[in-house]
Tab-separated table of C-alpha atoms in Angstrom:
chain	number	residue	atom	x	y	z
V	1	MET	CA	58.810	-0.871	-29.284
V	2	GLU	CA	58.481	0.505	-25.596
V	3	ALA	CA	55.722	2.317	-26.264
V	4	LEU	CA	53.830	-0.503	-27.315
V	5	ALA	CA	55.281	-2.379	-24.219
V	6	GLU	CA	53.847	0.103	-22.005
V	7	LEU	CA	50.694	0.163	-23.831
V	8	GLU	CA	50.315	-3.676	-24.031
V	9	ARG	CA	51.300	-3.343	-19.813
V	10	VAL	CA	48.083	-1.044	-18.808
V	11	GLN	CA	45.814	-3.110	-21.426
V	12	ASN	CA	46.993	-5.944	-18.906
V	13	GLN	CA	46.370	-4.028	-15.930
V	14	LEU	CA	42.974	-2.463	-17.254
V	15	LEU	CA	42.147	-6.816	-18.481
V	16	ARG	CA	42.923	-7.860	-14.405
V	17	ARG	CA	40.847	-4.512	-12.752
V	18	ILE	CA	37.696	-6.186	-15.021
V	19	SER	CA	38.202	-9.503	-13.715
V	20	GLU	CA	38.566	-8.069	-9.884
V	21	LEU	CA	34.817	-5.976	-10.668
V	22	GLU	CA	33.218	-9.120	-12.172
V	23	GLU	CA	34.534	-11.739	-8.942
V	24	ASN	CA	33.518	-9.483	-6.724
V	25	GLN	CA	30.091	-8.306	-8.305
V	26	ASP	CA	29.746	-12.424	-8.582
V	27	ASN	CA	30.210	-12.963	-4.832
V	28	SER	CA	28.545	-10.639	-3.384
V	29	THR	CA	24.761	-8.737	-3.226
V	30	PRO	CA	24.930	-6.398	-5.754
V	31	SER	CA	23.550	-2.783	-4.374
V	32	THR	CA	23.019	-0.861	-7.394
V	33	ASP	CA	20.031	-2.842	-8.588
V	34	SER	CA	18.671	-4.112	-5.045
V	35	ALA	CA	15.976	-1.389	-4.847
V	36	THR	CA	14.690	-2.133	-8.475
V	37	VAL	CA	14.498	-6.109	-6.994
V	38	GLU	CA	12.846	-5.705	-4.028
V	39	ASP	CA	9.957	-3.510	-6.465
V	40	ALA	CA	9.671	-6.293	-8.677
V	41	ASP	CA	9.082	-8.558	-5.741
V	42	THR	CA	6.449	-6.400	-4.214
V	43	VAL	CA	4.426	-6.292	-7.536
V	44	THR	CA	4.899	-10.348	-8.385
V	45	ARG	CA	3.931	-10.716	-4.474
V	46	LEU	CA	0.715	-9.229	-4.495
V	47	SER	CA	0.229	-9.630	-8.140
V	48	SER	CA	0.084	-13.572	-6.964
V	49	ILE	CA	-1.741	-12.562	-3.954
V	50	LEU	CA	-4.563	-10.731	-6.108
V	51	HIS	CA	-4.628	-13.728	-8.739
V	52	SER	CA	-4.861	-16.715	-6.373
V	53	ASN	CA	-8.385	-14.869	-5.009
V	54	GLY	CA	-10.068	-14.729	-8.589
V	55	VAL	CA	-8.850	-10.097	-9.343
V	56	ASN	CA	-7.990	-10.053	-12.580
V	57	ASP	CA	-8.556	-6.618	-13.616
V	58	PHE	CA	-5.742	-4.505	-11.333
V	59	SER	CA	-3.086	-2.928	-12.969
V	60	PHE	CA	0.148	-1.327	-11.264
V	61	LYS	CA	1.798	1.722	-12.147
V	62	ARG	CA	5.340	3.122	-10.832
V	63	VAL	CA	5.327	7.138	-9.903
V	64	PRO	CA	7.871	10.015	-9.133
V	65	PRO	CA	9.730	10.416	-5.879
V	66	ASP	CA	7.587	13.594	-6.041
V	67	TYR	CA	4.048	12.269	-6.555
V	68	TYR	CA	2.704	13.600	-3.300
V	69	ASP	CA	3.771	17.049	-3.746
V	70	TRP	CA	1.523	17.176	-6.804
V	71	SER	CA	-1.497	18.054	-7.115
V	72	LEU	CA	-4.917	15.323	-7.523
V	73	GLU	CA	-5.133	16.782	-10.677
V	74	ALA	CA	-1.651	15.762	-12.229
V	75	ARG	CA	-2.254	12.617	-9.716
V	76	ARG	CA	-5.072	11.667	-10.897
V	77	ASP	CA	-3.499	12.492	-15.130
V	78	ALA	CA	-0.128	10.146	-14.123
V	79	LEU	CA	-2.259	7.322	-12.881
V	80	ALA	CA	-4.740	7.646	-15.871
V	81	ALA	CA	-7.188	7.632	-13.609
V	82	HIS	CA	-11.009	8.275	-14.662
V	83	SER	CA	-11.429	11.408	-11.498
V	84	ILE	CA	-9.626	12.821	-8.817
V	85	HIS	CA	-12.315	11.073	-6.775
V	86	HIS	CA	-11.106	7.749	-7.836
V	87	LEU	CA	-7.777	8.424	-5.990
V	88	CYS	CA	-8.196	6.743	-2.609
V	89	LYS	CA	-5.382	5.948	-0.022
V	90	SER	CA	-5.652	3.216	3.081
V	91	ILE	CA	-5.214	4.091	6.744
V	92	VAL	CA	-5.236	2.003	9.886
V	93	LEU	CA	-6.806	2.812	12.919
V	94	VAL	CA	-6.894	1.439	16.279
V	95	ASN	CA	-9.808	1.938	19.213
V	96	THR	CA	-7.693	3.111	21.573
V	97	GLN	CA	-10.743	2.271	24.491
V	98	ALA	CA	-10.886	-0.811	23.424
V	99	PRO	CA	-11.582	-3.343	26.664
V	100	ALA	CA	-8.562	-4.541	27.941
V	101	ASN	CA	-9.000	-8.477	26.561
V	102	VAL	CA	-9.528	-7.018	22.859
V	103	VAL	CA	-6.037	-6.855	21.703
V	104	ASP	CA	-5.392	-7.958	18.461
V	105	CYS	CA	-8.174	-8.423	14.809
V	106	SER	CA	-8.984	-11.700	15.523
V	107	ASP	CA	-12.630	-10.753	16.020
V	108	ARG	CA	-13.608	-8.299	12.901
V	109	LYS	CA	-16.664	-7.189	14.896
V	110	ASN	CA	-14.834	-5.927	17.639
V	111	SER	CA	-11.254	-5.253	16.434
V	112	LYS	CA	-8.252	-3.355	17.942
V	113	TYR	CA	-7.538	-2.458	14.402
V	114	TYR	CA	-8.664	-1.678	11.202
V	115	VAL	CA	-7.970	-0.605	8.023
V	116	VAL	CA	-9.976	2.557	6.013
V	117	VAL	CA	-10.580	2.788	2.218
V	118	VAL	CA	-11.180	6.268	1.672
V	119	GLN	CA	-10.910	9.153	-1.227
V	120	TYR	CA	-8.038	11.171	-1.078
V	121	THR	CA	-11.280	14.094	-1.928
V	122	ALA	CA	-13.321	12.962	1.169
V	123	ARG	CA	-13.214	13.588	4.757
V	124	PHE	CA	-13.368	10.762	6.729
V	125	ASN	CA	-15.659	11.040	9.981
V	126	ALA	CA	-14.411	8.631	12.415
V	127	GLU	CA	-17.665	8.761	14.426
V	128	ALA	CA	-19.457	7.625	11.364
V	129	VAL	CA	-17.230	4.470	12.068
V	130	LYS	CA	-17.970	4.276	15.428
V	131	ASN	CA	-21.840	3.724	15.285
V	132	PHE	CA	-21.125	1.393	12.903
V	133	LEU	CA	-19.120	-0.320	14.605
V	134	TYR	CA	-21.735	-0.124	17.335
V	135	SER	CA	-24.597	-1.187	15.713
V	136	LEU	CA	-22.438	-4.451	14.533
V	137	ASN	CA	-22.594	-5.574	17.967
V	138	ASN	CA	-26.150	-5.059	18.420
V	139	GLY	CA	-25.220	-2.583	21.325
V	140	SER	CA	-23.942	-5.177	22.910
V	141	ILE	CA	-21.102	-2.935	23.590
V	142	ALA	CA	-20.769	0.076	24.967
V	143	LYS	CA	-20.592	3.322	21.972
V	144	LYS	CA	-17.479	4.949	24.592
V	145	LYS	CA	-15.688	1.182	23.914
V	146	PHE	CA	-14.827	2.339	20.770
V	147	ASN	CA	-12.886	5.512	19.889
V	148	LEU	CA	-11.027	5.247	16.559
V	149	ARG	CA	-8.012	7.156	16.000
V	150	LEU	CA	-5.031	7.177	13.476
V	151	ALA	CA	-3.055	4.434	14.420
V	152	PRO	CA	1.007	5.557	15.191
V	153	GLU	CA	3.174	4.934	12.229
V	154	GLN	CA	5.421	2.516	13.119
V	155	THR	CA	2.367	0.553	14.983
V	156	SER	CA	0.452	0.638	11.625
V	157	MET	CA	4.269	-0.561	9.590
V	158	ASP	CA	4.332	-3.232	12.007
V	159	LEU	CA	1.285	-4.367	11.415
V	160	THR	CA	1.251	-4.035	7.926
V	161	GLY	CA	4.245	-4.484	6.625
V	162	TYR	CA	3.751	-0.945	4.580
V	163	GLY	CA	5.332	2.277	5.109
V	164	HIS	CA	4.022	5.992	5.519
V	165	ASN	CA	2.397	6.520	2.003
V	166	ALA	CA	2.625	3.209	0.599
V	167	VAL	CA	-0.110	1.111	2.846
V	168	THR	CA	-2.822	-0.821	0.995
V	169	CYS	CA	-4.703	-3.793	2.200
V	170	ILE	CA	-3.602	-6.307	0.178
V	171	GLY	CA	-1.168	-8.639	1.691
V	172	MET	CA	-1.220	-7.472	5.335
V	173	LYS	CA	1.137	-9.018	7.300
V	174	THR	CA	-1.915	-8.924	9.481
V	175	ASP	CA	-5.732	-9.901	8.732
V	176	ILE	CA	-6.979	-6.279	9.919
V	177	PRO	CA	-10.077	-6.121	8.980
V	178	VAL	CA	-10.971	-3.688	6.120
V	179	ILE	CA	-13.878	-0.841	6.126
V	180	LEU	CA	-14.500	0.465	2.600
V	181	ASP	CA	-15.778	3.956	2.080
V	182	GLU	CA	-19.845	3.498	0.216
V	183	ALA	CA	-18.264	6.434	-1.503
V	184	ILE	CA	-15.638	4.038	-3.278
V	185	VAL	CA	-18.545	1.620	-3.904
V	186	LYS	CA	-20.583	4.763	-5.719
V	187	LEU	CA	-18.065	5.431	-8.674
V	188	ALA	CA	-18.145	4.742	-12.034
V	189	PRO	CA	-16.466	3.235	-13.221
V	190	ASP	CA	-15.826	0.480	-10.981
V	191	PHE	CA	-12.092	0.653	-10.890
V	192	PHE	CA	-9.870	2.610	-8.335
V	193	TRP	CA	-6.411	3.489	-7.500
V	194	LEU	CA	-4.825	3.070	-4.158
V	195	GLY	CA	-1.140	2.032	-2.349
V	196	GLY	CA	0.679	-0.631	-3.875
V	197	GLY	CA	2.720	-1.719	-0.806
V	198	GLU	CA	5.809	0.743	-2.236
V	199	VAL	CA	5.655	4.397	-1.990
V	200	ASP	CA	5.885	5.221	-5.271
V	201	LEU	CA	3.825	2.237	-6.184
V	202	LYS	CA	0.252	2.505	-7.076
V	203	LEU	CA	-2.292	-0.261	-7.369
V	204	GLY	CA	-5.425	0.494	-9.512
V	205	ILE	CA	-8.216	-2.163	-9.240
V	206	ARG	CA	-11.579	-3.339	-10.088
V	207	THR	CA	-13.930	-2.342	-7.262
V	208	SER	CA	-16.241	-5.219	-7.426
V	209	GLN	CA	-13.226	-7.288	-7.608
V	210	LEU	CA	-11.904	-6.472	-4.888
V	211	ILE	CA	-14.462	-6.356	-2.704
V	212	LYS	CA	-14.987	-10.453	-3.427
V	213	PHE	CA	-11.783	-11.096	-2.438
V	214	VAL	CA	-11.163	-8.555	0.768
V	215	ASN	CA	-14.819	-8.582	2.056
V	216	PRO	CA	-15.118	-5.451	3.208
V	217	PHE	CA	-17.284	-3.565	5.658
V	218	ILE	CA	-18.994	-1.287	3.467
V	219	VAL	CA	-19.641	1.783	5.516
V	220	ASN	CA	-20.901	5.489	5.064
V	221	CYS	CA	-17.434	7.200	6.407
V	222	SER	CA	-16.546	10.304	4.948
V	223	GLY	CA	-18.101	13.683	3.637
V	224	SER	CA	-16.971	15.942	0.320
């Protein structure tokens, strides 16, 4: 009888403890699943933006934490990309020599900042972008007033809302003009991969639909 009474006491303690844990969970923000919820929100938000702007051929894929330690061939296989040349990235550039009155992105022809989308297999050519912007403004702005450099990481995050290795040209906090490397437009098939708003989230998208939505400048700004 004593053994039964002891067992009943232990069981009651366990039940009370379970009730307390459930009550605490209901009254607080769960911590274990917060990252999952946040990631799902990113996919939902960007998917909504894409759908509402006529982009329907896209896909999100989650990659392992050590993805950036892999070879391009391994990344291609993980994403089922057509080739390593279909793996691209978005980088934020700042015009360090912009006139004093150019402080934001209100003029896409003469913006303080640009987002450039290039292939991982290509070598970005900042001089080509400089020449393009000079021509875009019909030579009305001195060429020395264009000096495109990689923006500091914090500046990039403040402008886009995305951290290192997560930058995408979709759903940025700031409406930054986009420059799409011409080599990406020439890819076949015309479906490439880039950052998806989270470090381990990648976005595959139909090139023609991206161009129609984002309206980027298409510039030959890289070399292999």
